[in-house]
Amino acid sequence: MSAMKRQLHLNLFIHSRGHHEASWRHPASSPLALTDIRYYQDLAQRAEAAKFDSIFIADQLALAEDVAQAPRIWLEPVTTLAALAMATTRIGMIATASTTYAEPFNLARQFASLDHISNGRVGWNIVTSWLATAARNFGGTGQVSHADRYARGEEFMTVVKALWDSWAEDAVVDDRVGGHYARADRIRPINHRGDFYQVAGPLNMPRCPQGRPVLVQAGSSDTGRRFAARHADAVFTAHVAKATAQDFYTNLKALATAEGRPSDQVLILPGLSPMIGSTEAEAQRLAREVDDLCDPEVGRKRLSGRFGGHDFSNLPLDRPLRPEDFPDPGLVEAARSRTEVILNLVRRDRPTLRQLLGYLAGARGHFTIAGTPEQIAELIEEWFADHAADGFNIMPPLLPAQLDVFSTEVIPLLQRRGLFRAEYVGETLREHYGLPWPRSAFAPRGGLPRAGWRG
Ligand SMILES: Cc1cc2nc3c(=O)[nH]c(=O)nc-3n(C[C@H](O)[C@H](O)[C@H](O)COP(=O)(O)O)c2cc1C
């Protein structure tokens, strides 16, 4: 049997009525309310029918300041995933949760529970919460600094991994006749005492189907990359050009190798927001149509949020921007890597503020393109072949309309090229992503691997 060709991975990022800032106003986006679970269930089912590896729901822990002009994320992701697990059978599902504003015991328990509920289809997007206003909802202190957020995140990971590993796979016997429910010697405390957390353990729930949820990470600063290299099974990242995506890919794979991890076990999934039409002109017309619904003042507020609240209100809309118009990214305590993406764009293209905000309205600094299905498939294959990506975080500008076009027009082209599955093979997200089972800290009982042992 010939070795299988390297396979592409596709995640559907569900956001508002589409990733374009003005998607919610466009007639091609869903008429359902953004608090209606049927909207999310329907999208998850469409993505499953198209054989996507997974769906992803992001989260922020404060109301956005532009709520008067644009919706963002409404339902809480962990509870949402429980509902989506009941509406689907095969697709993986990933939710954001914060290491800065959650307790590791609660989070480990919620994600283990979701993994049981979904039969092994859950992933956790680990974020440290860059939004400055989130801090005000948790104790009223100021923004936790970039460095401190990652330091806390590192210890958080030690604790949750130990909790997920506090039950052996064979701890539950459930022997009704003998009256023996569990093997107490196959469940153990973790006794963690660190700088930020004191957690005795064990987890109050049996080991979850995937051993632990698939771990996803989306911070691309230097600290964020080292964190990803240690912990992430998959990495979401934003790039506006193939060259920077390639540099990121090479760098992160090397960092993973330096951490002693096989580099093919850290999947790199850059964002891609394609506006697809049957001709290039139609795609561009559609893109212009949504662009025309944008309000530049929304963009200005969002830009300010990205730069930790910096005031851009006096910046004229129509003169070319200079890097000096922005604060130094090294001093920004918010989403540092995205500020660099934006500054690189300014250095490269010298756009006016209006043009920059127009670009960011598409998908907030992720790669956007308007084109035909063939052009999109070509781009995907090229990035994949040139080691800029192991797959993509697909961010349709309009939902569900542009998801459907992607599924019916682009995915078949990828399948014909032998790059993407025609049917699911595995049952779990770990299997869809081609990842090994995490090694258990418990030795197999009696020293011999038992049937089904996946340590
Ligand atoms: C595709 C993608 C999704 C993200 N989702 C979230 C999210 O849901 N919540 C959040 O607070 N940050 C989210 N982020 C931001 C990152 O987690 C991270 O905080 C940010 O990139 C700043 O980290 P850095 O300074 O290491 O780059 C996302 C980033 C990317 C690329």
GROMACS .gro file of C-alpha atoms in nm, residues 14-280:
model
  267
   14ILE     CA    1  -1.791   3.044   1.308
   15HIS     CA    2  -1.816   3.414   1.383
   16SER     CA    3  -2.118   3.647   1.381
   17ARG     CA    4  -2.308   3.613   1.051
   18GLY     CA    5  -1.975   3.585   0.876
   19HIS     CA    6  -1.626   3.722   0.927
   20HIS     CA    7  -1.677   4.040   0.733
   21GLU     CA    8  -1.750   4.324   0.976
   22ALA     CA    9  -2.070   4.414   0.784
   23SER     CA   10  -2.183   4.053   0.718
   24TRP     CA   11  -2.468   4.080   0.967
   25ARG     CA   12  -2.636   4.345   0.747
   26HIS     CA   13  -2.603   4.163   0.416
   27PRO     CA   14  -2.910   3.984   0.269
   28ALA     CA   15  -2.708   3.666   0.200
   29SER     CA   16  -2.633   3.614   0.570
   30SER     CA   17  -2.857   3.408   0.800
   31PRO     CA   18  -3.190   3.558   0.912
   32LEU     CA   19  -3.167   3.377   1.249
   33ALA     CA   20  -3.085   3.565   1.569
   34LEU     CA   21  -2.726   3.528   1.690
   35THR     CA   22  -2.859   3.394   2.019
   36ASP     CA   23  -3.054   3.118   1.840
   37ILE     CA   24  -2.876   2.783   1.887
   38ARG     CA   25  -3.029   2.659   1.562
   39TYR     CA   26  -2.803   2.900   1.374
   40TYR     CA   27  -2.490   2.731   1.515
   41GLN     CA   28  -2.633   2.378   1.487
   42ASP     CA   29  -2.715   2.440   1.124
   43LEU     CA   30  -2.363   2.564   1.049
   44ALA     CA   31  -2.204   2.269   1.231
   45GLN     CA   32  -2.420   2.028   1.030
   46ARG     CA   33  -2.330   2.198   0.702
   47ALA     CA   34  -1.960   2.179   0.790
   48GLU     CA   35  -1.998   1.812   0.887
   49ALA     CA   36  -2.171   1.732   0.555
   50ALA     CA   37  -1.870   1.892   0.381
   51LYS     CA   38  -1.628   1.677   0.595
   52PHE     CA   39  -1.451   1.965   0.769
   53ASP     CA   40  -1.220   1.840   1.046
   54SER     CA   41  -1.369   2.078   1.299
   55ILE     CA   42  -1.556   2.395   1.379
   56PHE     CA   43  -1.432   2.668   1.612
   57ILE     CA   44  -1.608   2.925   1.829
   58ALA     CA   45  -1.406   3.216   1.968
   59ASP     CA   46  -1.475   3.411   2.286
   60GLN     CA   47  -1.408   3.740   2.458
   61LEU     CA   48  -1.479   3.818   2.819
   62ALA     CA   49  -1.615   4.171   2.778
   63LEU     CA   50  -1.873   4.340   2.560
   64ALA     CA   51  -1.715   4.507   2.257
   65GLU     CA   52  -1.734   4.887   2.242
   66ASP     CA   53  -1.886   4.886   1.894
   67VAL     CA   54  -2.200   4.694   1.989
   68ALA     CA   55  -2.418   4.977   1.858
   69GLN     CA   56  -2.289   4.913   1.505
   70ALA     CA   57  -2.187   4.544   1.494
   71PRO     CA   58  -2.253   4.213   1.672
   72ARG     CA   59  -1.967   3.990   1.785
   73ILE     CA   60  -1.978   3.668   1.986
   74TRP     CA   61  -2.291   3.605   2.184
   75LEU     CA   62  -2.342   3.254   2.318
   76GLU     CA   63  -2.093   3.121   2.571
   77PRO     CA   64  -1.878   2.863   2.382
   78VAL     CA   65  -1.857   2.572   2.631
   79THR     CA   66  -2.234   2.547   2.671
   80THR     CA   67  -2.275   2.600   2.296
   81LEU     CA   68  -2.045   2.307   2.216
   82ALA     CA   69  -2.256   2.078   2.435
   83ALA     CA   70  -2.557   2.165   2.221
   84LEU     CA   71  -2.359   2.123   1.897
   85ALA     CA   72  -2.231   1.783   2.011
   86MET     CA   73  -2.592   1.665   2.022
   87ALA     CA   74  -2.664   1.793   1.672
   88THR     CA   75  -2.363   1.624   1.501
   89THR     CA   76  -2.181   1.289   1.513
   90ARG     CA   77  -1.837   1.316   1.354
   91ILE     CA   78  -1.707   1.671   1.325
   92GLY     CA   79  -1.459   1.802   1.581
   93MET     CA   80  -1.549   2.112   1.782
   94ILE     CA   81  -1.318   2.368   1.939
   95ALA     CA   82  -1.400   2.641   2.189
   96THR     CA   83  -1.195   2.925   2.330
   97ALA     CA   84  -1.142   2.945   2.705
   98SER     CA   85  -0.906   3.171   2.898
   99THR     CA   86  -0.615   3.074   3.123
  100THR     CA   87  -0.612   3.423   3.275
  101TYR     CA   88  -0.972   3.433   3.395
  102ALA     CA   89  -1.061   3.069   3.471
  103GLU     CA   90  -0.961   2.824   3.741
  104PRO     CA   91  -0.777   2.520   3.601
  105PHE     CA   92  -0.997   2.274   3.792
  106ASN     CA   93  -1.319   2.418   3.644
  107LEU     CA   94  -1.178   2.431   3.295
  108ALA     CA   95  -1.030   2.079   3.304
  109ARG     CA   96  -1.365   1.949   3.420
  110GLN     CA   97  -1.572   2.134   3.159
  111PHE     CA   98  -1.356   2.019   2.869
  112ALA     CA   99  -1.333   1.659   2.997
  113SER     CA  100  -1.709   1.665   3.026
  114LEU     CA  101  -1.748   1.800   2.672
  115ASP     CA  102  -1.513   1.530   2.546
  116HIS     CA  103  -1.736   1.263   2.707
  117ILE     CA  104  -2.054   1.431   2.575
  118SER     CA  105  -1.916   1.446   2.218
  119ASN     CA  106  -1.742   1.102   2.225
  120GLY     CA  107  -1.396   1.248   2.179
  121ARG     CA  108  -1.450   1.538   1.943
  122VAL     CA  109  -1.347   1.836   2.154
  123GLY     CA  110  -1.061   2.083   2.132
  124TRP     CA  111  -0.969   2.379   2.354
  125ASN     CA  112  -0.835   2.702   2.204
  126ILE     CA  113  -0.607   2.820   2.483
  127VAL     CA  114  -0.607   3.198   2.508
  128THR     CA  115  -0.463   3.436   2.763
  129SER     CA  116  -0.730   3.705   2.684
  130TRP     CA  117  -0.568   4.010   2.527
  131LEU     CA  118  -0.870   4.239   2.556
  132ALA     CA  119  -0.793   4.509   2.814
  133THR     CA  120  -1.158   4.554   2.918
  134ALA     CA  121  -1.187   4.185   3.021
  135ALA     CA  122  -0.978   4.256   3.333
  136ARG     CA  123  -1.251   4.486   3.465
  137ASN     CA  124  -1.497   4.195   3.479
  138PHE     CA  125  -1.271   3.982   3.696
  139GLY     CA  126  -1.177   4.151   4.019
  140GLY     CA  127  -1.145   4.505   3.887
  141THR     CA  128  -0.768   4.505   3.855
  142GLY     CA  129  -0.597   4.644   3.544
  143GLN     CA  130  -0.483   4.450   3.239
  144VAL     CA  131  -0.258   4.157   3.334
  145SER     CA  132   0.066   4.215   3.139
  146HIS     CA  133   0.155   4.007   2.832
  147ALA     CA  134   0.442   3.835   3.016
  148ASP     CA  135   0.237   3.762   3.329
  149ARG     CA  136  -0.051   3.621   3.125
  150TYR     CA  137   0.181   3.370   2.958
  151ALA     CA  138   0.358   3.283   3.290
  152ARG     CA  139   0.022   3.207   3.448
  153GLY     CA  140  -0.084   3.018   3.132
  154GLU     CA  141   0.222   2.795   3.155
  155GLU     CA  142   0.143   2.686   3.511
  156PHE     CA  143  -0.223   2.650   3.416
  157MET     CA  144  -0.124   2.394   3.151
  158THR     CA  145   0.079   2.191   3.400
  159VAL     CA  146  -0.226   2.172   3.626
  160VAL     CA  147  -0.491   2.086   3.366
  161LYS     CA  148  -0.272   1.822   3.201
  162ALA     CA  149  -0.210   1.658   3.540
  163LEU     CA  150  -0.583   1.666   3.616
  164TRP     CA  151  -0.676   1.506   3.283
  165ASP     CA  152  -0.416   1.245   3.357
  166SER     CA  153  -0.527   1.177   3.713
  167TRP     CA  154  -0.742   0.882   3.606
  168ALA     CA  155  -0.600   0.578   3.425
  169GLU     CA  156  -0.796   0.458   3.123
  170ASP     CA  157  -0.899   0.143   3.310
  171ALA     CA  158  -0.990   0.307   3.643
  172VAL     CA  159  -1.363   0.245   3.604
  173VAL     CA  160  -1.466  -0.120   3.644
  174ASP     CA  161  -1.841  -0.069   3.691
  175ASP     CA  162  -1.878  -0.425   3.825
  176ARG     CA  163  -2.238  -0.450   3.949
  177VAL     CA  164  -2.212  -0.812   4.062
  178GLY     CA  165  -1.893  -0.766   4.261
  179GLY     CA  166  -1.995  -0.421   4.392
  180HIS     CA  167  -1.673  -0.267   4.267
  181TYR     CA  168  -1.710   0.064   4.082
  182ALA     CA  169  -1.357   0.194   4.038
  183ARG     CA  170  -0.996   0.096   4.110
  184ALA     CA  171  -0.883   0.352   4.363
  185ASP     CA  172  -0.515   0.277   4.283
  186ARG     CA  173  -0.576   0.392   3.923
  187ILE     CA  174  -0.693   0.740   4.033
  188ARG     CA  175  -0.448   0.973   4.204
  189PRO     CA  176  -0.418   1.326   4.339
  190ILE     CA  177  -0.194   1.577   4.166
  191ASN     CA  178  -0.092   1.784   4.474
  192HIS     CA  179   0.009   2.086   4.270
  193ARG     CA  180   0.157   2.381   4.462
  194GLY     CA  181   0.287   2.657   4.239
  195ASP     CA  182   0.314   3.036   4.214
  196PHE     CA  183  -0.044   3.084   4.094
  197TYR     CA  184  -0.236   2.764   4.170
  198GLN     CA  185  -0.279   2.518   4.454
  199VAL     CA  186  -0.473   2.217   4.329
  200ALA     CA  187  -0.499   1.883   4.510
  201GLY     CA  188  -0.689   1.679   4.247
  202PRO     CA  189  -0.769   1.423   4.123
  203LEU     CA  190  -1.031   1.534   3.872
  204ASN     CA  191  -1.379   1.431   3.980
  205MET     CA  192  -1.452   1.259   3.650
  206PRO     CA  193  -1.313   0.958   3.460
  207ARG     CA  194  -1.047   1.004   3.194
  208CYS     CA  195  -1.200   1.147   2.877
  209PRO     CA  196  -1.217   0.963   2.543
  210GLN     CA  197  -0.927   1.151   2.381
  211GLY     CA  198  -0.712   1.131   2.697
  212ARG     CA  199  -0.732   1.507   2.697
  213PRO     CA  200  -0.897   1.752   2.457
  214VAL     CA  201  -0.702   1.851   2.147
  215LEU     CA  202  -0.505   2.162   2.244
  216VAL     CA  203  -0.519   2.459   2.010
  217GLN     CA  204  -0.328   2.784   2.052
  218ALA     CA  205  -0.356   3.113   1.866
  219GLY     CA  206  -0.093   3.355   1.999
  220SER     CA  207   0.190   3.426   1.756
  221SER     CA  208   0.421   3.660   1.951
  222ASP     CA  209   0.762   3.513   2.047
  223THR     CA  210   0.627   3.406   2.386
  224GLY     CA  211   0.310   3.276   2.222
  225ARG     CA  212   0.509   3.067   1.976
  226ARG     CA  213   0.718   2.905   2.247
  227PHE     CA  214   0.399   2.829   2.438
  228ALA     CA  215   0.247   2.673   2.123
  229ALA     CA  216   0.561   2.469   2.059
  230ARG     CA  217   0.528   2.313   2.406
  231HIS     CA  218   0.154   2.255   2.422
  232ALA     CA  219  -0.037   2.294   2.097
  233ASP     CA  220  -0.163   2.014   1.874
  234ALA     CA  221  -0.288   2.281   1.632
  235VAL     CA  222  -0.210   2.650   1.589
  236PHE     CA  223  -0.438   2.922   1.451
  237THR     CA  224  -0.254   3.220   1.307
  238ALA     CA  225  -0.316   3.530   1.094
  239HIS     CA  226  -0.104   3.624   0.789
  240VAL     CA  227  -0.162   3.861   0.499
  241ALA     CA  228   0.101   3.701   0.275
  242LYS     CA  229   0.235   3.354   0.201
  243ALA     CA  230   0.593   3.460   0.279
  244THR     CA  231   0.521   3.554   0.643
  245ALA     CA  232   0.310   3.239   0.684
  246GLN     CA  233   0.609   3.034   0.561
  247ASP     CA  234   0.845   3.206   0.806
  248PHE     CA  235   0.600   3.140   1.087
  249TYR     CA  236   0.558   2.776   0.981
  250THR     CA  237   0.933   2.710   0.965
  251ASN     CA  238   0.993   2.886   1.296
  252LEU     CA  239   0.715   2.711   1.488
  253LYS     CA  240   0.806   2.365   1.355
  254ALA     CA  241   1.169   2.426   1.460
  255LEU     CA  242   1.057   2.540   1.806
  256ALA     CA  243   0.845   2.223   1.839
  257THR     CA  244   1.143   2.006   1.741
  258ALA     CA  245   1.354   2.190   1.999
  259GLU     CA  246   1.090   2.099   2.260
  260GLY     CA  247   1.137   1.733   2.162
  261ARG     CA  248   0.810   1.706   1.971
  262PRO     CA  249   0.766   1.563   1.620
  263SER     CA  250   0.702   1.866   1.401
  264ASP     CA  251   0.415   1.698   1.213
  265GLN     CA  252   0.223   1.681   1.541
  266VAL     CA  253   0.181   2.057   1.556
  267LEU     CA  254  -0.062   2.150   1.277
  268ILE     CA  255  -0.042   2.506   1.151
  269LEU     CA  256  -0.373   2.649   1.031
  270PRO     CA  257  -0.361   3.010   0.907
  271GLY     CA  258  -0.686   3.198   0.858
  272LEU     CA  259  -0.832   3.227   0.507
  273SER     CA  260  -1.137   3.434   0.423
  274PRO     CA  261  -1.240   3.371   0.063
  275MET     CA  262  -1.518   3.560  -0.115
  276ILE     CA  263  -1.607   3.322  -0.396
  277GLY     CA  264  -1.789   3.400  -0.720
  278SER     CA  265  -1.832   3.210  -1.044
  279THR     CA  266  -1.607   3.468  -1.210
  280GLU     CA  267  -1.341   3.689  -1.058
   0.00000   0.00000   0.00000
